[in-house]
XYZ file of C-alpha atoms in Angstrom:
373
model
C -9.601 -20.693 53.753
C -9.225 -23.216 51.024
C -11.118 -23.968 48.132
C -12.752 -27.247 47.508
C -13.593 -29.026 43.926
C -17.364 -28.733 45.045
C -17.034 -24.778 46.071
C -15.033 -23.769 42.682
C -17.031 -22.095 40.364
C -17.041 -24.125 36.768
C -15.309 -21.893 33.856
C -18.194 -21.673 32.008
C -20.563 -20.441 34.880
C -17.708 -17.973 35.750
C -17.454 -16.595 32.516
C -21.484 -15.561 32.192
C -21.506 -14.067 35.560
C -18.393 -12.013 34.379
C -19.852 -10.987 30.919
C -22.547 -9.728 32.570
C -21.261 -7.754 35.482
C -21.414 -4.091 35.540
C -18.595 -4.288 37.702
C -16.287 -6.982 38.761
C -14.324 -7.221 42.645
C -11.477 -9.782 42.358
C -9.699 -10.857 45.793
C -6.873 -12.830 45.469
C -4.810 -15.080 47.936
C -1.360 -13.416 48.324
C 0.676 -15.942 46.233
C 1.877 -15.692 42.467
C -0.556 -18.284 41.396
C -3.367 -16.295 42.539
C -2.209 -13.062 41.353
C -1.315 -14.414 37.639
C -4.827 -15.789 37.337
C -5.795 -12.325 38.113
C -4.059 -10.616 35.767
C -5.214 -12.821 33.039
C -8.819 -12.268 33.903
C -8.519 -9.031 34.310
C -6.611 -8.313 30.620
C -9.706 -9.919 29.296
C -12.558 -8.048 31.525
C -10.486 -4.881 30.182
C -10.703 -6.028 26.312
C -14.515 -6.752 26.829
C -14.908 -2.993 28.710
C -15.941 -4.763 31.881
C -14.513 -2.694 34.573
C -12.899 -4.077 37.796
C -11.145 -4.065 40.639
C -8.226 -6.618 41.808
C -7.181 -6.625 45.711
C -4.474 -9.214 46.804
C -5.447 -9.629 50.355
C -7.472 -12.251 52.503
C -9.690 -9.854 54.260
C -13.151 -9.499 52.558
C -14.311 -6.885 51.015
C -17.204 -4.427 50.781
C -19.372 -4.854 47.139
C -22.504 -2.868 46.166
C -25.598 -5.122 45.661
C -24.844 -4.994 41.858
C -21.367 -5.896 41.764
C -19.654 -8.931 40.970
C -17.743 -10.287 43.979
C -15.151 -13.121 43.036
C -12.264 -14.555 44.983
C -9.273 -16.485 43.184
C -7.500 -19.138 45.802
C -9.744 -18.393 48.458
C -12.828 -19.469 49.711
C -15.522 -16.792 50.616
C -19.414 -18.014 51.132
C -20.450 -14.412 50.380
C -18.533 -14.253 47.039
C -20.469 -14.576 43.870
C -17.412 -16.637 42.155
C -14.793 -18.648 43.794
C -12.194 -19.346 41.084
C -9.303 -22.134 40.910
C -6.105 -20.243 40.053
C -5.322 -22.633 37.435
C -8.691 -22.306 35.946
C -7.879 -18.497 34.827
C -6.972 -19.938 30.778
C -10.455 -21.556 30.922
C -12.793 -18.728 32.080
C -10.984 -16.502 30.235
C -11.648 -18.329 26.801
C -15.054 -19.239 27.874
C -15.584 -15.724 27.898
C -14.259 -15.499 23.809
C -10.781 -14.137 24.228
C -7.648 -15.326 24.076
C -5.810 -15.759 27.760
C -2.145 -13.950 27.369
C 0.197 -17.237 27.345
C 3.122 -16.173 28.978
C 1.136 -14.599 32.199
C -1.040 -17.911 31.997
C 2.540 -19.960 31.562
C 3.531 -18.177 34.735
C 0.361 -18.679 36.961
C 0.631 -22.342 36.600
C 4.095 -22.753 37.087
C 4.040 -20.603 40.234
C 0.966 -23.106 41.019
C 3.456 -26.133 40.378
C 1.422 -27.299 37.443
C 2.483 -28.681 34.364
C 0.764 -27.206 30.998
C 0.823 -30.641 29.864
C -2.459 -31.256 28.059
C -3.049 -27.589 27.500
C -2.266 -27.823 23.717
C -3.615 -24.317 23.015
C -2.112 -22.448 25.385
C 1.141 -24.314 24.350
C 0.536 -23.260 21.084
C -0.064 -19.861 21.806
C 2.983 -19.516 24.033
C 5.276 -20.920 20.622
C 3.958 -18.254 18.752
C 4.895 -15.430 21.434
C 8.451 -17.143 21.307
C 8.225 -18.782 24.172
C 11.051 -21.577 23.552
C 12.233 -24.788 26.042
C 15.537 -24.881 26.477
C 18.172 -26.296 28.914
C 19.560 -24.058 32.280
C 17.951 -22.206 34.763
C 14.817 -20.394 35.511
C 15.501 -16.925 36.448
C 14.103 -13.637 35.711
C 16.905 -11.760 34.348
C 19.798 -12.189 31.668
C 22.136 -11.244 34.855
C 22.577 -14.976 36.036
C 24.145 -14.003 39.541
C 21.653 -11.889 39.857
C 18.834 -14.345 39.172
C 21.042 -16.921 41.428
C 21.423 -14.845 44.345
C 17.818 -14.312 44.159
C 15.801 -16.677 43.150
C 13.397 -18.087 45.956
C 12.613 -21.389 43.595
C 15.626 -22.587 45.110
C 18.235 -22.444 47.843
C 21.676 -22.802 47.890
C 24.757 -21.840 49.373
C 24.945 -18.582 47.263
C 21.331 -17.740 47.660
C 21.260 -13.945 48.697
C 24.489 -13.827 48.436
C 25.270 -12.059 44.514
C 29.228 -12.259 44.942
C 29.238 -15.834 46.013
C 27.052 -16.639 42.778
C 29.338 -14.476 40.693
C 32.219 -16.395 41.734
C 30.516 -19.918 41.391
C 29.662 -18.613 37.879
C 33.233 -17.505 37.496
C 34.551 -21.233 37.983
C 32.792 -22.348 34.762
C 34.309 -19.858 32.484
C 31.315 -19.518 30.716
C 30.957 -17.950 27.106
C 30.053 -14.248 26.659
C 27.156 -15.796 24.999
C 25.389 -18.765 26.543
C 25.163 -21.507 24.176
C 23.072 -24.911 25.312
C 25.980 -26.596 26.422
C 26.864 -23.405 28.803
C 23.125 -23.313 29.797
C 23.593 -27.154 30.806
C 26.795 -26.146 32.965
C 24.897 -23.587 34.898
C 22.036 -26.165 35.436
C 24.525 -29.024 37.045
C 25.798 -26.075 39.387
C 22.609 -25.374 40.658
C 21.505 -28.863 40.897
C 24.088 -30.076 42.616
C 24.642 -26.844 45.217
C 20.752 -27.219 46.017
C 21.084 -30.927 46.549
C 23.907 -31.602 48.907
C 25.185 -30.579 52.350
C 22.273 -29.662 54.752
C 19.757 -30.404 51.595
C 17.335 -32.932 52.352
C 16.243 -35.886 49.881
C 13.147 -34.126 49.265
C 15.403 -31.119 47.438
C 16.171 -33.287 44.797
C 13.043 -33.680 43.128
C 12.251 -29.811 44.044
C 15.256 -28.413 42.637
C 13.968 -29.345 39.548
C 11.333 -26.572 39.301
C 14.370 -24.156 38.510
C 15.740 -26.438 36.032
C 14.841 -26.625 31.840
C 13.198 -23.379 31.729
C 10.831 -21.814 28.865
C 12.829 -18.877 28.081
C 10.606 -15.644 26.920
C 13.210 -13.832 24.567
C 10.082 -11.449 23.736
C 9.106 -11.060 27.338
C 9.832 -8.608 30.613
C 11.513 -11.307 32.022
C 14.132 -14.113 30.660
C 12.024 -17.518 31.552
C 8.841 -18.256 32.597
C 9.815 -19.564 35.860
C 11.534 -16.335 36.448
C 8.465 -14.344 35.872
C 6.317 -16.783 38.231
C 8.956 -16.284 41.016
C 8.931 -12.284 40.716
C 5.080 -12.739 41.000
C 5.127 -14.993 43.911
C 7.562 -12.896 45.712
C 6.412 -9.405 44.693
C 2.722 -9.976 45.947
C 3.991 -10.939 49.396
C 5.944 -7.599 49.208
C 4.098 -5.064 47.811
C 0.880 -6.505 46.481
C 0.017 -3.674 43.959
C 3.054 -4.033 42.054
C 2.450 -7.311 41.724
C -1.302 -6.815 40.070
C 0.157 -3.742 38.099
C 2.604 -6.017 37.012
C -0.185 -9.059 35.797
C -2.226 -6.741 34.238
C 0.648 -5.799 32.153
C 1.911 -2.387 33.375
C 5.609 -0.924 33.208
C 6.838 -1.879 36.644
C 9.331 -4.370 35.937
C 12.123 -2.586 37.862
C 10.049 -2.056 40.857
C 9.092 -5.676 40.707
C 12.453 -6.457 40.190
C 13.353 -4.994 43.513
C 10.649 -6.310 45.557
C 11.781 -9.841 44.756
C 15.567 -9.266 45.462
C 14.164 -7.544 48.658
C 12.254 -10.474 49.507
C 14.926 -13.381 48.733
C 17.573 -11.354 50.747
C 15.294 -11.360 53.610
C 14.138 -15.190 53.432
C 17.200 -16.931 52.710
C 18.951 -15.051 55.194
C 15.974 -15.929 57.659
C 16.344 -19.720 57.035
C 19.854 -19.963 57.840
C 19.631 -18.093 61.057
C 16.435 -19.712 62.132
C 16.228 -21.623 65.432
C 14.583 -25.291 64.713
C 12.903 -27.864 66.122
C 11.577 -31.342 64.904
C 8.575 -33.232 66.025
C 6.285 -35.515 64.774
C 5.697 -34.992 60.872
C 6.244 -31.144 62.040
C 9.533 -29.097 61.289
C 9.406 -25.866 63.298
C 11.350 -22.495 62.650
C 11.469 -19.636 65.039
C 12.606 -16.126 63.497
C 12.871 -12.537 63.575
C 10.452 -11.988 60.710
C 6.824 -10.257 61.202
C 5.847 -10.443 57.791
C 3.211 -13.748 57.197
C 4.575 -13.211 53.389
C 7.610 -13.779 54.171
C 7.425 -16.265 56.619
C 5.513 -18.500 53.998
C 8.400 -18.298 51.644
C 10.686 -19.328 54.480
C 8.755 -21.880 55.522
C 8.451 -22.926 51.662
C 12.044 -22.999 51.412
C 12.740 -24.776 54.629
C 9.918 -27.471 53.256
C 11.558 -28.560 49.824
C 15.092 -28.161 50.839
C 15.586 -28.354 54.635
C 12.944 -30.169 56.276
C 12.683 -33.907 57.277
C 9.235 -33.657 57.727
C 6.348 -32.955 55.192
C 4.872 -29.975 57.322
C 6.858 -26.925 58.137
C 5.689 -23.733 60.548
C 7.493 -20.889 60.424
C 6.876 -18.646 63.468
C 8.084 -15.053 63.903
C 7.117 -12.087 65.743
C 3.060 -11.658 65.615
C 3.015 -13.937 62.691
C 3.587 -17.441 61.258
C 3.047 -19.644 58.282
C 2.011 -23.215 57.829
C 3.316 -25.072 54.769
C 2.979 -28.979 53.561
C 4.249 -30.971 50.576
C 0.212 -31.566 49.654
C -3.474 -30.553 50.618
C -3.602 -31.193 54.593
C -5.970 -28.742 55.701
C -3.454 -26.215 57.039
C -6.017 -23.649 56.879
C -8.227 -25.260 59.250
C -5.782 -26.360 61.594
C -4.170 -22.888 61.925
C -7.782 -21.663 62.731
C -7.876 -23.767 65.121
C -4.987 -22.985 66.478
C -5.637 -19.072 66.676
C -8.548 -19.795 69.151
C -5.927 -20.665 71.618
C -3.731 -17.505 71.387
C -4.261 -13.820 72.058
C -5.728 -11.955 69.207
C -5.312 -14.173 66.624
C -6.798 -14.992 63.279
C -5.864 -17.442 60.468
C -6.298 -17.633 56.459
C -5.034 -19.134 53.729
C -5.430 -22.803 51.420
C -5.102 -26.286 52.410
C -1.425 -26.198 51.457
C -0.429 -22.883 52.769
C -1.682 -20.957 55.526
C -0.838 -17.867 57.570
C -1.746 -16.549 61.188
C -1.243 -13.564 62.942
C -1.370 -12.925 66.682
C -0.332 -10.696 69.838
C 3.439 -10.031 69.373
C 4.097 -10.305 72.964
C 2.996 -14.321 72.441
C 6.229 -16.505 72.429
C 7.309 -18.910 69.470
C 7.184 -22.033 71.668
C 3.143 -21.118 72.549
C 2.474 -20.869 69.008
C 4.159 -24.357 68.120
C 2.307 -26.150 70.942
C -0.781 -24.317 69.781
C -0.259 -26.187 66.141
C 1.010 -29.555 67.596
C -1.980 -29.928 69.499
C -4.568 -29.389 66.964
C -2.378 -31.811 64.410
C -2.769 -34.303 67.179
């Protein structure tokens, strides 16, 4: 379920509760923004010697009476705290701890939020070596690898490293990329992402991958690349994503999950059967992972869909995303009542549903269309 502003716990109140906790159970939505926020809060709790556990799941947790149960990016009437992922830095500052600037920025990037106005955070990031430059937001120094496996953008060379390498070769880039070389790469990506089958929305969406904040001293090449890895990894191997957000040495495992996620989602987007309805674009495919379906739906929304809301239906699972808060969690929950063995969860902007694998995609689409009338 989504978290409304009225339900979200103010940063000062959340910090007061966390500071006095004997044990904190953080349950986070399976998104890059939420897992980054949990990492920021977890690092602060570790500094304060407050024991905690983080789980990236929509399923309710069992807590002892004296535990503090907190949800990040979710709504839970039984939780002690309901936190917006975008508030992680504020909560940590209220705890008297400086939030890790790179992880905090990665969480904001994953949430689609600009850090403008976050003077303290921007200054700390600059001190940590973060520097805005021309180019593209990828996690690796290998541009072909980064462009082929980015899930921030969909292009003809997505999920095809050899094609990405060939496209880069045509640019005749120097061995050491200067500002001009980075600009040429950015122009290549912008053109490839907004031509052909791309929709007008792609022109705005592609900006997420352009003009990145470089992190020469970090685990990943850019803040946006870090955000991309977190978002993909938490949908593939949640435990690795949590470890990454907490600062553990799981970079290689996270990159493997990121590549696997990108290969599957980009290929699925190309091969899916599509249908257009009033204010809804539907894709039918063979995926059974709600997390992968959510990425497919997001990429379709941003680069292929002529409609603002996209439904990706797989085998026993579906995901619904939109261009803005649209009560999607409530819509899928209502649709689930019309399907066998179905349940839904998520937020107003992104929701997923599981159901009996025997249910046909046309029946799922019909159920969702009905509740959206």
